[in-house]
Short mmCIF file of C-alpha atoms and ligand atoms in Angstrom, two decimals:
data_model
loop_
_atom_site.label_atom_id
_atom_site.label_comp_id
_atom_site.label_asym_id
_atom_site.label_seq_id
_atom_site.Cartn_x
_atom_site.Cartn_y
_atom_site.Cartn_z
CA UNK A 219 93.43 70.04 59.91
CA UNK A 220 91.95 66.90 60.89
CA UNK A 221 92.97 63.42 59.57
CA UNK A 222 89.30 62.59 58.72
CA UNK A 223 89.18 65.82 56.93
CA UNK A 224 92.88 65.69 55.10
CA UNK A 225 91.85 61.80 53.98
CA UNK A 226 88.39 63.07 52.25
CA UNK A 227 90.58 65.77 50.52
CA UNK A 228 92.93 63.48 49.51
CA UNK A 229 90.65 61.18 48.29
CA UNK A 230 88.61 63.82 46.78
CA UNK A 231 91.54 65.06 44.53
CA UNK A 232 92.33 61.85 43.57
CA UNK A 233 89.16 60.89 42.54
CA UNK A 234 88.82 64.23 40.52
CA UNK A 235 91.82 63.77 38.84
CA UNK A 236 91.68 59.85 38.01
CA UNK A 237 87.89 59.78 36.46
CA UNK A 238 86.99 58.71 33.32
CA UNK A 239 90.63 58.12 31.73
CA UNK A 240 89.85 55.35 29.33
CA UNK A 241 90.77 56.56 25.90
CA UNK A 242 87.23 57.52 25.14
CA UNK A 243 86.44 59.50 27.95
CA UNK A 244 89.31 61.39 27.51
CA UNK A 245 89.06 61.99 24.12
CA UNK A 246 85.70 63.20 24.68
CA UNK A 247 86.82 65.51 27.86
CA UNK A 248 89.83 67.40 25.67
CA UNK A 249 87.29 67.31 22.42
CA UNK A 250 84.29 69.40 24.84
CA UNK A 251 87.49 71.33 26.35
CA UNK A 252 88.75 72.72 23.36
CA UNK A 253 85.84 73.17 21.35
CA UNK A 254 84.24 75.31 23.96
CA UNK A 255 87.93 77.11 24.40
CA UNK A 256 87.46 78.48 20.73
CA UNK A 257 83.66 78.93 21.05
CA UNK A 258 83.48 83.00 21.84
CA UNK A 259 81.69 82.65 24.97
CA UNK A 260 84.08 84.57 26.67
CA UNK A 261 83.56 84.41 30.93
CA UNK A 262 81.39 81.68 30.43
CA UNK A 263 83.90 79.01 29.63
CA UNK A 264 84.44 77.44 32.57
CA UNK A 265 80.84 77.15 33.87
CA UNK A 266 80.08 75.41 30.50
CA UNK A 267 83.09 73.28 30.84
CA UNK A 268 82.03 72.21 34.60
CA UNK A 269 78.33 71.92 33.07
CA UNK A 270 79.40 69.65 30.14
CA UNK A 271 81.82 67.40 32.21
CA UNK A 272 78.94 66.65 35.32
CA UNK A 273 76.16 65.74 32.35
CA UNK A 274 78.43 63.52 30.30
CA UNK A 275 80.30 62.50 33.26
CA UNK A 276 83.66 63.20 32.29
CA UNK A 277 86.68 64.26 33.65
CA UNK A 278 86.46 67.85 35.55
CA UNK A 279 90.32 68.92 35.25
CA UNK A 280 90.76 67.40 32.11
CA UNK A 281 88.28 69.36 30.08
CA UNK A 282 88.93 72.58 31.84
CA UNK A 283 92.77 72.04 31.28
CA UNK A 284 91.36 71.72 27.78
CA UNK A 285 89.64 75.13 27.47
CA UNK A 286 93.08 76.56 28.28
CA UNK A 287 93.52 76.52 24.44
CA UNK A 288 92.06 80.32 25.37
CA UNK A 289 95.08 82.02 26.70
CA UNK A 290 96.61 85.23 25.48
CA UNK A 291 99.35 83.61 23.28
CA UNK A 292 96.72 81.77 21.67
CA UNK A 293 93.58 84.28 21.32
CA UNK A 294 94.61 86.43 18.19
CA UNK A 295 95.58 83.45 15.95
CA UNK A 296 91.90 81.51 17.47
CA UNK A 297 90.02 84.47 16.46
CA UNK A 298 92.26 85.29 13.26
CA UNK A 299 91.66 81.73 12.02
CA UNK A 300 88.00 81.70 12.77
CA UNK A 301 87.09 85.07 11.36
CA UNK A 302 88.89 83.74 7.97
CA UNK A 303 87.20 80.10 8.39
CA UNK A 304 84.08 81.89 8.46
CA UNK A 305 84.66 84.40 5.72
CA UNK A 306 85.69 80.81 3.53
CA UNK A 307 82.61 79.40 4.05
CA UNK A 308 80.03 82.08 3.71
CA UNK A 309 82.11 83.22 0.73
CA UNK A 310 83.77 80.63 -0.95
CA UNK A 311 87.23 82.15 -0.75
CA UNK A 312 89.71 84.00 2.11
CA UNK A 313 88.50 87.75 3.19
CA UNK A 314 91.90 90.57 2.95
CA UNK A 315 92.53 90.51 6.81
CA UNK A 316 91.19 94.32 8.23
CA UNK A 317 91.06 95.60 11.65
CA UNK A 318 87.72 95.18 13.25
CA UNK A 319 87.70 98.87 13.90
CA UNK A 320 87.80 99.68 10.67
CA UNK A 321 84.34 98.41 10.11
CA UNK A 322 81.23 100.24 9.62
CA UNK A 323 78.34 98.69 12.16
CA UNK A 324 76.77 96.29 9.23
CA UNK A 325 80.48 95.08 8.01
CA UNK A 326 81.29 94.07 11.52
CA UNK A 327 77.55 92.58 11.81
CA UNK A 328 79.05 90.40 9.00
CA UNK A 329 82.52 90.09 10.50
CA UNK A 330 81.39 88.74 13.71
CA UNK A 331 78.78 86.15 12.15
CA UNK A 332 81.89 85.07 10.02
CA UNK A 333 83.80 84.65 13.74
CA UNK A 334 80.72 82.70 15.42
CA UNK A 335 80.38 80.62 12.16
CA UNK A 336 84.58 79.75 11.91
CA UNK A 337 84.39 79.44 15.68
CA UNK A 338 82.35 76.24 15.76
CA UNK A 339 83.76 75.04 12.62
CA UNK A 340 87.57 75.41 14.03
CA UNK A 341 86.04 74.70 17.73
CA UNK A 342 84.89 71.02 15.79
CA UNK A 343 88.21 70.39 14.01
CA UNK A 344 90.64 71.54 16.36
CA UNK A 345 88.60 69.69 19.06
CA UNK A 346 88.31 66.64 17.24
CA UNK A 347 92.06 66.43 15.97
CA UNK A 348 93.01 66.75 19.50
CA UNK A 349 90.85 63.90 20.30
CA UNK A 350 92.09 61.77 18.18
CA UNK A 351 95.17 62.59 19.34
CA UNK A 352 94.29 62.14 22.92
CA UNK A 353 92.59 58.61 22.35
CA UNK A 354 96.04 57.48 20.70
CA UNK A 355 98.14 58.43 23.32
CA UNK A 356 96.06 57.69 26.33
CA UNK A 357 95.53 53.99 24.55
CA UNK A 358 99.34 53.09 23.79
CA UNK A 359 100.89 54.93 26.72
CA UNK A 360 98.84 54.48 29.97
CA UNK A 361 100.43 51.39 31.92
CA UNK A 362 96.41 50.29 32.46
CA UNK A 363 95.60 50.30 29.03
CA UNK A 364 99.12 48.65 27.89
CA UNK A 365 98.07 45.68 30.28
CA UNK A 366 94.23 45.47 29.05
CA UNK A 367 95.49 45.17 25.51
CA UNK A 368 97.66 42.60 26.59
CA UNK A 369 95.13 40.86 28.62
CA UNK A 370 92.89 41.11 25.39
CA UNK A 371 95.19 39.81 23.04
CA UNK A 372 95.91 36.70 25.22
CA UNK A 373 92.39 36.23 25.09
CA UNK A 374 91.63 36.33 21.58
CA UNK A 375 94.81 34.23 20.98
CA UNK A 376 93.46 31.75 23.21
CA UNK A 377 90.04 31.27 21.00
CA UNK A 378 91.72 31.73 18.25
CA UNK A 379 91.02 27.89 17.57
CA UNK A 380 87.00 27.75 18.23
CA UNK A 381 84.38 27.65 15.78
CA UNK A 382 84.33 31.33 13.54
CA UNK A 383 80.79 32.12 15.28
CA UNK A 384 81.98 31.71 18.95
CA UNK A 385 85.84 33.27 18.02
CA UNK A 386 83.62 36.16 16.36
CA UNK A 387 81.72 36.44 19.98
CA UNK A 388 84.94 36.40 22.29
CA UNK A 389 85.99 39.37 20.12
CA UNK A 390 83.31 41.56 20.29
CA UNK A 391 82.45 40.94 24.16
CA UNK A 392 86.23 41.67 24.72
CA UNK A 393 85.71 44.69 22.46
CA UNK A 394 82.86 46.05 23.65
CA UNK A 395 82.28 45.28 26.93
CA UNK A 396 83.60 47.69 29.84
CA UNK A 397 83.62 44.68 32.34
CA UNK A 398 87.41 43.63 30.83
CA UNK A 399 88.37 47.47 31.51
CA UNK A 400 87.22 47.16 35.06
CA UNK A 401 88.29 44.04 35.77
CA UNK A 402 91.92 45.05 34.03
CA UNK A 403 92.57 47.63 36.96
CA UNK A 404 91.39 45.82 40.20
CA UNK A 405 93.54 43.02 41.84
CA UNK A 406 92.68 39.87 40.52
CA UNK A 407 94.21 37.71 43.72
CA UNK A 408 95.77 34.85 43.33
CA UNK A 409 94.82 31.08 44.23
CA UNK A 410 91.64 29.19 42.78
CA UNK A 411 89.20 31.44 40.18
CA UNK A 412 85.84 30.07 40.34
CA UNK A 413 83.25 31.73 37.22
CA UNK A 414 79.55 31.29 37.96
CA UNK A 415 77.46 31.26 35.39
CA UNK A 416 80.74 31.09 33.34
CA UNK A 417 79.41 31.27 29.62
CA UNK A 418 82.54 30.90 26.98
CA UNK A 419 84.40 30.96 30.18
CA UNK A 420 86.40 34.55 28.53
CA UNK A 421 87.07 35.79 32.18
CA UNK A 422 88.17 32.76 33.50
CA UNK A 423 90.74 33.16 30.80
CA UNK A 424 91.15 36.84 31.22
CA UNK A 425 92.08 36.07 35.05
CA UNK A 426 94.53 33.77 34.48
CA UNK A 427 96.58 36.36 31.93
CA UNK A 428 99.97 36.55 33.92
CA UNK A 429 99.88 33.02 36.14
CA UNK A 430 98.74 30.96 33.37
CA UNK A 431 98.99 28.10 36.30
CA UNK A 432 96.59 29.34 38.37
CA UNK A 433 93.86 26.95 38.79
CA UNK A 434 90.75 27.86 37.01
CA UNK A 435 86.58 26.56 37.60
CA UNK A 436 83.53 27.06 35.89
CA UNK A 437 80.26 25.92 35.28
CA UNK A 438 76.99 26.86 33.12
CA UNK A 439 73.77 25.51 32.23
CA UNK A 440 74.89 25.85 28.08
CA UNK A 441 76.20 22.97 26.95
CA UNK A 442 77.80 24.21 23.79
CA UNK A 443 79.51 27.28 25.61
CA UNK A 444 80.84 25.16 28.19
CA UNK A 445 81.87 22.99 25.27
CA UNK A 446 83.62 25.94 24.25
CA UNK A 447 84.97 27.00 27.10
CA UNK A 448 86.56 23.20 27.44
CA UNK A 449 88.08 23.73 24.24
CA UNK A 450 89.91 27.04 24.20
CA UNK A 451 90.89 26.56 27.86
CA UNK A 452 93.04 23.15 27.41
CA UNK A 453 96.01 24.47 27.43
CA UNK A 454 95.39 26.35 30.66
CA UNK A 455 95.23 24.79 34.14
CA UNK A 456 91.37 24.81 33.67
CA UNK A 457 87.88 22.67 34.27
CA UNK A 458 84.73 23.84 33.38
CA UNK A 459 81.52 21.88 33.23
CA UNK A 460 77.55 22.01 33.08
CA UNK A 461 76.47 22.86 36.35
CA UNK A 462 73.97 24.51 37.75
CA UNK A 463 75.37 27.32 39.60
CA UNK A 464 73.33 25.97 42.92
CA UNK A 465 74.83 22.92 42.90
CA UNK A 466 77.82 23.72 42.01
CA UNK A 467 80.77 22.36 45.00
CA UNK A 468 82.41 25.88 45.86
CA UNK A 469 85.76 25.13 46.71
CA UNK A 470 88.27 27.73 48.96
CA UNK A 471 88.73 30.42 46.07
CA UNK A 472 90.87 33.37 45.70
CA UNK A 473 88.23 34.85 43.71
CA UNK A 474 84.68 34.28 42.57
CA UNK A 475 83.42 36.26 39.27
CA UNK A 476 79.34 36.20 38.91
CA UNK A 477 78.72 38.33 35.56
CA UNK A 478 75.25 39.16 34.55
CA UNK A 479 73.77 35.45 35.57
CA UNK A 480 72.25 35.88 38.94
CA UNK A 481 68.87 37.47 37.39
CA UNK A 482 68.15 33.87 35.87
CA UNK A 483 67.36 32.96 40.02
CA UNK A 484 64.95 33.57 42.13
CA UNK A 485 65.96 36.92 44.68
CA UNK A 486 66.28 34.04 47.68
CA UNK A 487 68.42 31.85 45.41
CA UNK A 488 70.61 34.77 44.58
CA UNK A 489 71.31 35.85 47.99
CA UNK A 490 71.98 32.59 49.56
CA UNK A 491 74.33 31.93 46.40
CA UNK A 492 76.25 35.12 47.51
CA UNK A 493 76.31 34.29 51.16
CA UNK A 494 77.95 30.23 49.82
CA UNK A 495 80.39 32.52 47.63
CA UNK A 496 81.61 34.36 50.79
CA UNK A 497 82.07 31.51 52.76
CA UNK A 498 84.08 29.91 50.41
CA UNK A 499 86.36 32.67 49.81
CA UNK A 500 89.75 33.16 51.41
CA UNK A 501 90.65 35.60 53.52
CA UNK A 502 91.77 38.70 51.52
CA UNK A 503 89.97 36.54 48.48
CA UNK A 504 87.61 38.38 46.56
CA UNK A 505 83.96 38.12 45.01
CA UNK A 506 83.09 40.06 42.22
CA UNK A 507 79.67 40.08 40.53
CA UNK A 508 78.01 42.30 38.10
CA UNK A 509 74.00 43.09 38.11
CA UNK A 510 71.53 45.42 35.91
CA UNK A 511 71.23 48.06 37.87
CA UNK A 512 67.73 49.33 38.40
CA UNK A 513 68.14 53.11 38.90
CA UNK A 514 69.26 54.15 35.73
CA UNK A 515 65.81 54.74 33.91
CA UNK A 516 66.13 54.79 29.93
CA UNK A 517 68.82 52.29 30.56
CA UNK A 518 67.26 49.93 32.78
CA UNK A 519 64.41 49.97 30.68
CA UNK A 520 66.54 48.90 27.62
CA UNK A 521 68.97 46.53 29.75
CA UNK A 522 66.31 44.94 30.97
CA UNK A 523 64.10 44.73 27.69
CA UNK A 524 67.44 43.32 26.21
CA UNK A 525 67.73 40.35 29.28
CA UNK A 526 64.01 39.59 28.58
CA UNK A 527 64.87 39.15 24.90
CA UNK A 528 67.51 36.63 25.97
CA UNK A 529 65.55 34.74 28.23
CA UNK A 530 62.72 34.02 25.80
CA UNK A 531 65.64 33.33 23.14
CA UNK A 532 67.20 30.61 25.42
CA UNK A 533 63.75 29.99 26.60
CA UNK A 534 64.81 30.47 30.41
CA UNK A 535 60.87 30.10 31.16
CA UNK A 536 61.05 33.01 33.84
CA UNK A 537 61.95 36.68 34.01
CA UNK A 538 64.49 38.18 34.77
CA UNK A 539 64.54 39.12 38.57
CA UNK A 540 66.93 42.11 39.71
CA UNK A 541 67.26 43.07 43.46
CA UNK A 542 68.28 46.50 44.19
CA UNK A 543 71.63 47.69 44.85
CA UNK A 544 71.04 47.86 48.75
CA UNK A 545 70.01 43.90 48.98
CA UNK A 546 72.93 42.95 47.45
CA UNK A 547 74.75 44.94 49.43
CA UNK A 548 73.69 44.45 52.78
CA UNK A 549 73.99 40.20 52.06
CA UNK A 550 77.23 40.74 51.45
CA UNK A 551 78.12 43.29 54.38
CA UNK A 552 76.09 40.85 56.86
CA UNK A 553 78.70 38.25 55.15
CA UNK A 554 81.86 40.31 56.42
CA UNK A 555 82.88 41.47 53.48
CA UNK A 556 84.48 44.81 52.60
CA UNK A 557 82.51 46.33 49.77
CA UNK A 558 82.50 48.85 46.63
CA UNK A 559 80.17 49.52 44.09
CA UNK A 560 80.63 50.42 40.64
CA UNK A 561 77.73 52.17 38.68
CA UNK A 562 79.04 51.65 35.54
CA UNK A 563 77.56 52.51 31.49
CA UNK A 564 78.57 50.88 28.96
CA UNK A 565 79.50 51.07 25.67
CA UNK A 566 76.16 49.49 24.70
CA UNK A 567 73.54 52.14 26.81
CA UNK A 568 73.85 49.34 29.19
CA UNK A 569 73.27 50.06 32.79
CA UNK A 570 74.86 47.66 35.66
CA UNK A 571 76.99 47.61 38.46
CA UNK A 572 79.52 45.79 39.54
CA UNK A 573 80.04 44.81 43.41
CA UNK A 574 83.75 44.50 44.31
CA UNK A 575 83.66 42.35 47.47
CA UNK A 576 86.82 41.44 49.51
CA UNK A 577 86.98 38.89 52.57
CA UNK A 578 88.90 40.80 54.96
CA UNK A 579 92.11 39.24 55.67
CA UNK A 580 91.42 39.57 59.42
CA UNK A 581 88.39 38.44 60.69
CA UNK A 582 86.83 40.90 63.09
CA UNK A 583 86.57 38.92 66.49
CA UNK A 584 83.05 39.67 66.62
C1 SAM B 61 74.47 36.57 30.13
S1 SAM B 61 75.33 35.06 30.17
C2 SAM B 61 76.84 35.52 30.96
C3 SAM B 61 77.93 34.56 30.70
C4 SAM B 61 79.26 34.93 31.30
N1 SAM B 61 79.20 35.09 32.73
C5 SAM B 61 79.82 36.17 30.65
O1 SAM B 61 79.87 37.22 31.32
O2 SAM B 61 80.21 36.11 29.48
C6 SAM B 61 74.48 34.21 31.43
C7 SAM B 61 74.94 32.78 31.54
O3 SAM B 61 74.43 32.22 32.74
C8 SAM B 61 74.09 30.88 32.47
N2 SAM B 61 73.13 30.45 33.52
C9 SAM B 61 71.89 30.91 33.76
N3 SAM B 61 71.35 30.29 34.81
C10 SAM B 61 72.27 29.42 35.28
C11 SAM B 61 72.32 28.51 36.34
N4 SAM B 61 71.29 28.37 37.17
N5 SAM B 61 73.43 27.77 36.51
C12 SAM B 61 74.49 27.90 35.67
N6 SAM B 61 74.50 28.78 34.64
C13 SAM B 61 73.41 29.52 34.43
C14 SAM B 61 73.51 30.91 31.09
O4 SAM B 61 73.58 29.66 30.48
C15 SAM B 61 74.45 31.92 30.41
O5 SAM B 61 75.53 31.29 29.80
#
């Protein structure tokens, strides 16, 4: 076989398997797995399974590992269970247990709308006990989610001193936003963070979990976050200030985080701000920026409603302008730069993506 054709396999399987493991995801893939295990759609199990996981996105060998709940050893009691379930509901109390063959045609009319009935009942528990039970252990157990708890908690620790509003903010980004999940799993780098556009400065803080030396800039047009920012961050090797993110002095960084602030310029502003952030990485440095992304339809329309709500609220005076995906990324590729793209929902119907850019350590020679 060829190497081209072994490496696509390889990554292939790998993707397969590793998709969609946060807690949730998972919790939902073994819920949709099991419920449709008990469901009596016998033969038609695993085409639902493959349906359900491509149109919530979830994981493909995880859910059908889940309808395995179906196996011989496993039938009689599933069917056993939900014929009685059924009987207990329609009835109010527990049917004798009979053969199904011993059934005229309209008592096993009633027998098997008792066995649909229990099915989806028991499909629902069953599949949402072993949720549950899925959420737990993928949370406490997986090394990734260990470290984003850990990173999370140092966070929240670290604000624990602001004002209860902005302490009450850190929480709920941390909570709710995916970014922190993302961010948890890729290789930070190491050497000078700069955040654009830095807010409450929460990633600056989030990158420094684990070299609490590491040297740490930021800058933002809001005085009071930066204020903030200035606040929580003492104790760390830290300086943020207001800045506008134009004018801002890039020094050599290790990496450069732009989240959800280059819509507030102009698309020539934005693109020459990326092509400054390149330069000014190091090699093997990376950049990392997130953007709305515009090919998500529902979700744009409600990601960017919500941005244009902002901008009047901080009275930003423009609208929010959002290139598409292949602007950003050709900048950045005529940059150098080594590049992946994340399309990304969020726990808010949020749509964005993140670009993952590295400075090659090598330089091509040409
Ligand atoms: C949606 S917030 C994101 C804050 C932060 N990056 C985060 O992810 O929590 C956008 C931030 O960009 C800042 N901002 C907008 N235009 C800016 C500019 N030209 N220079 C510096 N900061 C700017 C705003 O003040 C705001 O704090």
């Amino acid at each position: 076989m060829q190497r081209g054709l072994k490496e696509y396999i390889r990554k292939f399987a790998t993707t397969l398997l590793t998709e969609r493991l946060d807690p949730a995801s998972a919790a939902a893939a073994v819920f949709w797995g099991i419920f449709i295990g008990i469901i009596p759609i016998y033969g038609l199990q695993t085409l639902a399974a493959v349906g359900v996981a491509l149109l919530l996105r979830l994981n493909k060998p995880l859910i059908l590992a889940a309808t395995f709940v179906n196996n011989p050893l496993f039938w009689a009691p599933t069917v056993v269970a939900s014929i009685e379930l059924g009987g207990f509901l329609r009835h109010g109390s527990f049917q004798p247990w009979r053969l199904l063959i011993v059934f005229s045609a309209a008592q096993l009319k009633e027998e098997l709308f008792s066995w649909v009935l229990g099915s989806v009942v028991l499909g629902l528990l069953a599949g949402g006990a072993a949720a549950l039970v899925t959420m737990a252990v993928v949370h406490w157990l997986t090394p990734a989610q260990r470290s984003l708890r850990q990173r999370i908690r140092f966070v929240n620790r670290t604000y624990a001193g602001s004002a209860r509003y902005d302490r009450g903010f850190v929480r709920w980004k941390m909570r709710l936003d995916r970014i922190f999940s993302l961010l948890a799993a890729e290789d930070l780098g190491t050497g000078t963070v700069v955040d654009l556009g830095c807010g409450y400065g929460m990633a600056l803080c989030f990158a420094a979990f684990g070299d609490q030396g590491r040297r740490l800039l930021g800058c933002d047009l809001n005085a009071h976050r930066i204020s903030v920012a200035q606040h929580a961050l003492h104790a760390l090797n830290a300086e943020t200030s207001v800045c506008d993110v134009r004018d801002f002095a890039l020094p050599s960084a290790g990496l450069i985080l732009i989240l959800d602030v280059l819509q507030y310029l102009p698309a020539e502003e934005q693109l020459a701000l990326l092509k400054r952030c390149c330069a000014a990485l190091e090699p093997g440095g990376r950049l990392i920026f997130r953007v709305h992304d515009r090919e998500r339809g529902l979700r744009t329309a409600l990601t960017l409603g919500l941005d244009r709500l902002l901008f009047s609220a901080e009275h930003v005076g423009s609208r929010p302008t959002i290139l598409c995906a292949a602007q950003y990324r050709s900048a950045l590729s005529e940059a150098g730069m080594e590049v992946v793209e994340r399309r990304f929902r969020n726990r808010l119907p949020l749509a964005h993506i993140l670009f993952l850019a590295r400075r090659p350590a090598v330089e091509s020679a040409s």
